[in-house]
Amino acid sequence: MTTDVAKPPDFDPSDIAFTIDPARPILTHGRVIETGRAVRPHSHPRGQLLWAMRGVLRVVSNSCIWLVPPSHAVWIPGGMKHQVTIEAEAELLNIYVDPSVTVRTPTRPMPCCAVLLLTPLARELIRRLGDSDTSAPFDERLLRFCAVLLDEVEGLTEAPLNLPGGQDERLVRVTRHLICHPEDPSQLPELGQIAGASPRTLERLFRSETGLSFRQWRSKLRLLSAIEALNRGESSTTIAFSMGYSSPSAFIAAFREAFGTTPQRFLNNGS
């Protein structure tokens, strides 16, 4: 595994993401990236399992946004254009899967990005492969490690950590603003001034392009932003009031309804 420290504001992905070699089904690359840095929008033939052992990632693809805490990894299929931004300084391990290998969930292929809850076994396998020299010819032992990891990935649970976007420029102006300022309490009449659209038009755009009402979309944004804040060490009380909840208990209830667990348990276990 190669390791480097990325300093430019935007940079290119590792060259190994573009290597096609069925004899080496998995290639690995480690990287430490500072807060606010980003990988330029790109695609590559190899599928990518991206795990931040520490830090928080924001992955954008096909007008959808995924926030990925250390308890999870994101699967990015080969050929899918995406961009990765670091929300909190991250130590990354990339697993690049040759296009000759099909990666599936238990019920379907994974043709789009998915945030997956890592098991202890998956984490250890990723670490072990990250410590291996995947630039040399693979021996039988390394091939077995690859097969076990891919089998484990196919059984991982997908987490609802995505936020749907849209294509209409009026909607994009609003969603971009709110993503940068999730605590903004503005309602559709005020946001319409940013969009150049009426409140009714904006509500229609949210429903038609994201499948969610404006209220639902903003609630999900705030919960995803809360995950980032939790990983930065902020308390549930601080997050609750900064995100506009009436009380910490209201925030915890909303978090539990969305993710099936409390904020602290999610932070500790990812489930």
Coordinates of C-alpha atoms in Angstrom, one line a residue:
M1 CA 0.0 0.0 0.0
T2 CA 1.2 3.5 -0.8
T3 CA 0.6 6.3 1.6
D4 CA 0.8 10.1 1.1
V5 CA -0.4 13.4 2.6
A6 CA -2.5 15.5 0.3
K7 CA -2.0 19.3 0.6
P8 CA -3.5 20.9 -2.5
P9 CA -7.1 22.1 -2.1
D10 CA -8.1 19.8 -4.9
F11 CA -6.2 16.8 -6.3
D12 CA -6.5 13.7 -8.5
P13 CA -7.3 10.2 -7.4
S14 CA -4.6 7.5 -7.2
D15 CA -3.4 6.1 -10.5
I16 CA -4.1 2.6 -9.3
A17 CA -7.8 3.3 -9.6
F18 CA -7.3 3.1 -13.4
T19 CA -5.3 -0.1 -13.4
I20 CA -7.1 -3.1 -15.0
D21 CA -5.6 -6.4 -13.9
P22 CA -7.8 -9.4 -13.1
A23 CA -4.8 -11.1 -11.6
R24 CA -4.8 -8.4 -8.9
P25 CA -8.5 -8.2 -8.0
I26 CA -7.9 -5.7 -5.2
L27 CA -5.4 -2.8 -5.1
T28 CA -5.1 -0.6 -2.0
H29 CA -4.1 3.0 -1.3
G30 CA -3.9 5.0 1.9
R31 CA -4.1 8.8 2.2
V32 CA -4.2 11.4 4.9
I33 CA -6.3 14.4 3.9
E34 CA -6.8 17.7 5.8
T35 CA -10.2 19.2 6.5
G36 CA -11.8 21.0 3.6
R37 CA -9.6 19.2 0.9
A38 CA -11.4 17.5 -2.0
V39 CA -10.7 15.0 -4.7
R40 CA -11.6 16.5 -8.1
P41 CA -14.8 15.0 -9.7
H42 CA -13.7 11.9 -11.5
S43 CA -14.5 8.3 -12.4
H44 CA -12.3 5.2 -12.8
P45 CA -12.8 1.7 -14.0
R46 CA -12.2 0.0 -10.7
G47 CA -14.9 -0.1 -8.1
Q48 CA -13.9 1.7 -4.8
L49 CA -14.6 0.8 -1.2
L50 CA -13.6 4.0 0.7
W51 CA -13.2 3.9 4.4
A52 CA -12.1 6.8 6.7
M53 CA -10.6 5.2 9.7
R54 CA -11.0 8.6 11.3
G55 CA -12.7 11.7 10.0
V56 CA -15.9 12.3 8.1
L57 CA -16.3 12.2 4.3
R58 CA -18.8 13.9 2.0
V59 CA -19.3 12.0 -1.3
V60 CA -21.3 13.5 -4.1
S61 CA -22.5 11.5 -7.1
N62 CA -25.5 11.8 -9.5
S63 CA -26.9 14.8 -7.6
C64 CA -26.9 12.8 -4.4
I65 CA -24.8 13.4 -1.2
W66 CA -23.6 10.8 1.2
L67 CA -22.0 11.6 4.6
V68 CA -19.7 8.8 5.8
P69 CA -18.6 8.5 9.4
P70 CA -15.8 6.1 10.5
S71 CA -18.3 3.4 11.4
H72 CA -19.2 3.1 7.7
A73 CA -17.5 2.8 4.3
V74 CA -18.9 4.0 1.0
W75 CA -19.0 1.7 -2.1
I76 CA -18.5 3.6 -5.4
P77 CA -19.0 1.4 -8.6
G78 CA -16.5 1.6 -11.4
G79 CA -17.3 4.2 -14.0
M80 CA -19.5 6.4 -11.7
K81 CA -18.5 10.0 -11.5
H82 CA -18.1 11.3 -8.0
Q83 CA -16.3 13.8 -5.8
V84 CA -15.0 13.3 -2.2
T85 CA -14.6 16.1 0.2
I86 CA -13.1 15.9 3.7
E87 CA -15.4 17.3 6.4
A88 CA -13.0 16.4 9.3
E89 CA -9.4 15.5 8.7
A90 CA -9.4 11.9 7.6
E91 CA -7.1 8.9 7.4
L92 CA -8.4 7.0 4.4
L93 CA -8.0 3.4 3.2
N94 CA -9.1 2.8 -0.4
I95 CA -9.9 -0.7 -1.7
Y96 CA -10.0 -0.7 -5.5
V97 CA -11.8 -3.7 -7.1
D98 CA -11.0 -4.8 -10.6
P99 CA -13.9 -4.5 -13.1
S100 CA -13.7 -8.3 -13.7
V101 CA -15.2 -8.7 -10.2
T102 CA -18.9 -8.2 -9.5
V103 CA -19.8 -6.8 -6.1
R104 CA -23.3 -7.4 -4.9
T105 CA -25.5 -6.8 -1.9
P106 CA -27.5 -9.9 -0.8
T107 CA -30.3 -9.1 -3.2
R108 CA -28.9 -7.1 -6.1
P109 CA -25.8 -5.8 -7.8
M110 CA -24.5 -2.4 -6.5
P111 CA -24.8 -0.1 -9.5
C112 CA -24.9 3.0 -7.4
C113 CA -23.1 4.4 -4.4
A114 CA -24.0 2.9 -1.1
V115 CA -22.9 3.6 2.5
L116 CA -22.3 0.3 4.3
L117 CA -22.0 -0.4 8.0
L118 CA -18.7 -2.1 8.6
T119 CA -18.4 -5.2 10.7
P120 CA -15.3 -5.8 12.9
L121 CA -14.3 -8.5 10.4
A122 CA -14.6 -6.1 7.4
R123 CA -12.5 -3.5 9.2
E124 CA -9.8 -5.9 10.0
L125 CA -9.7 -7.3 6.5
I126 CA -9.4 -3.8 5.1
R127 CA -6.5 -3.1 7.4
R128 CA -4.8 -6.3 6.6
L129 CA -5.0 -5.8 2.9
G130 CA -4.0 -2.2 3.4
D131 CA -0.8 -3.4 5.0
S132 CA -0.1 -5.9 2.1
D133 CA 1.9 -5.2 -1.0
T134 CA -0.7 -5.3 -3.7
S135 CA 1.8 -4.0 -6.3
A136 CA 3.5 -7.3 -6.5
P137 CA 2.1 -10.6 -8.0
F138 CA -0.6 -12.0 -5.7
D139 CA 0.0 -15.3 -3.9
E140 CA -2.7 -17.7 -2.9
R141 CA -2.9 -16.3 0.6
L142 CA -3.5 -12.7 -0.6
L143 CA -6.1 -13.9 -3.1
R144 CA -7.9 -15.7 -0.3
F145 CA -7.9 -12.5 1.8
C146 CA -9.4 -10.6 -1.2
A147 CA -12.1 -13.3 -1.6
V148 CA -13.1 -13.1 2.0
L149 CA -13.3 -9.3 2.0
L150 CA -15.5 -9.2 -1.1
D151 CA -17.7 -11.9 0.4
E152 CA -18.0 -9.9 3.6
V153 CA -18.8 -6.6 1.7
E154 CA -21.7 -8.3 -0.1
G155 CA -23.3 -9.0 3.3
L156 CA -22.9 -5.5 4.8
T157 CA -26.0 -3.5 5.8
E158 CA -26.7 -0.4 3.7
A159 CA -27.2 2.7 5.8
P160 CA -29.7 5.5 5.0
L161 CA -27.0 8.2 5.0
N162 CA -27.8 9.7 1.5
L163 CA -29.4 13.0 0.8
P164 CA -31.1 13.3 -2.7
G165 CA -30.3 16.3 -4.8
G166 CA -31.8 17.6 -8.0
Q167 CA -31.0 19.1 -11.4
D168 CA -33.1 22.2 -11.6
E169 CA -30.8 25.2 -11.1
R170 CA -33.4 26.9 -8.8
L171 CA -33.5 23.9 -6.6
V172 CA -29.7 23.5 -6.6
R173 CA -29.2 27.1 -5.5
V174 CA -31.4 26.4 -2.4
T175 CA -30.0 22.9 -1.6
R176 CA -26.4 24.2 -2.0
H177 CA -27.1 27.1 0.4
L178 CA -28.7 24.8 3.0
I179 CA -26.0 22.2 2.8
C180 CA -23.5 25.0 3.6
H181 CA -25.8 26.4 6.3
P182 CA -27.9 23.5 7.7
E183 CA -28.8 25.6 10.8
D184 CA -30.5 28.3 8.6
P185 CA -34.2 28.6 9.8
S186 CA -35.4 30.3 6.5
Q187 CA -38.6 29.0 5.1
L188 CA -39.6 28.7 1.5
P189 CA -40.6 32.4 1.0
E190 CA -37.1 33.5 2.1
L191 CA -35.4 30.7 0.2
G192 CA -37.3 31.6 -2.9
Q193 CA -35.3 34.8 -3.0
I194 CA -32.2 32.7 -3.4
A195 CA -33.8 30.5 -5.9
G196 CA -35.6 33.0 -8.0
A197 CA -38.8 31.0 -7.6
S198 CA -42.0 31.1 -5.7
P199 CA -42.6 29.0 -2.5
R200 CA -45.1 26.8 -4.4
T201 CA -42.6 26.2 -7.2
L202 CA -39.8 25.3 -4.8
E203 CA -42.0 22.8 -2.9
R204 CA -43.0 21.2 -6.2
L205 CA -39.3 21.0 -7.2
F206 CA -38.4 19.3 -3.9
R207 CA -41.1 16.7 -4.3
S208 CA -40.5 16.0 -8.0
E209 CA -36.7 16.0 -8.0
T210 CA -35.8 14.6 -4.5
G211 CA -38.9 12.6 -3.7
L212 CA -39.2 14.5 -0.4
S213 CA -41.1 17.5 0.7
F214 CA -39.0 20.5 1.7
R215 CA -39.6 19.8 5.3
Q216 CA -38.6 16.2 5.0
W217 CA -35.5 17.1 3.0
R218 CA -34.3 19.7 5.5
S219 CA -34.9 17.4 8.4
K220 CA -32.7 14.7 6.8
L221 CA -30.0 17.3 6.0
R222 CA -30.0 18.4 9.6
L223 CA -29.7 14.8 10.9
L224 CA -26.9 14.1 8.5
S225 CA -25.2 17.3 9.6
A226 CA -25.7 16.1 13.2
I227 CA -23.6 13.0 12.4
E228 CA -20.7 15.3 11.3
A229 CA -21.1 17.3 14.5
L230 CA -21.1 14.2 16.6
N231 CA -17.9 13.0 15.0
R232 CA -16.4 16.5 15.8
G233 CA -17.2 15.8 19.5
E234 CA -20.2 18.2 19.9
S235 CA -22.8 17.2 22.4
S236 CA -26.4 16.3 21.6
T237 CA -27.5 19.4 23.5
T238 CA -25.3 21.7 21.4
I239 CA -26.4 20.0 18.2
A240 CA -30.1 20.1 19.1
F241 CA -30.2 23.8 19.6
S242 CA -27.9 24.7 16.7
M243 CA -30.1 22.7 14.3
G244 CA -33.4 24.3 15.5
Y245 CA -34.8 21.4 17.6
S246 CA -36.9 22.5 20.6
S247 CA -34.9 20.4 23.0
P248 CA -32.2 17.7 23.2
S249 CA -34.9 15.0 23.7
A250 CA -36.6 16.2 20.5
F251 CA -33.4 15.8 18.6
I252 CA -32.7 12.4 20.0
A253 CA -36.2 11.2 19.1
A254 CA -35.8 12.4 15.5
F255 CA -32.4 10.8 15.3
R256 CA -33.7 7.5 16.6
E257 CA -36.6 7.6 14.2
A258 CA -34.3 8.1 11.3
F259 CA -31.4 5.8 12.2
G260 CA -33.0 3.3 14.7
T261 CA -30.6 4.2 17.5
T262 CA -29.5 7.1 19.7
P263 CA -26.8 9.6 18.6
Q264 CA -24.3 8.3 21.1
R265 CA -24.8 4.6 20.2
F266 CA -24.6 5.5 16.5
L267 CA -21.3 7.3 17.2
N268 CA -19.9 4.4 19.1
N269 CA -21.2 1.5 17.0
G270 CA -22.5 2.8 13.8
S271 CA -25.8 1.0 14.4

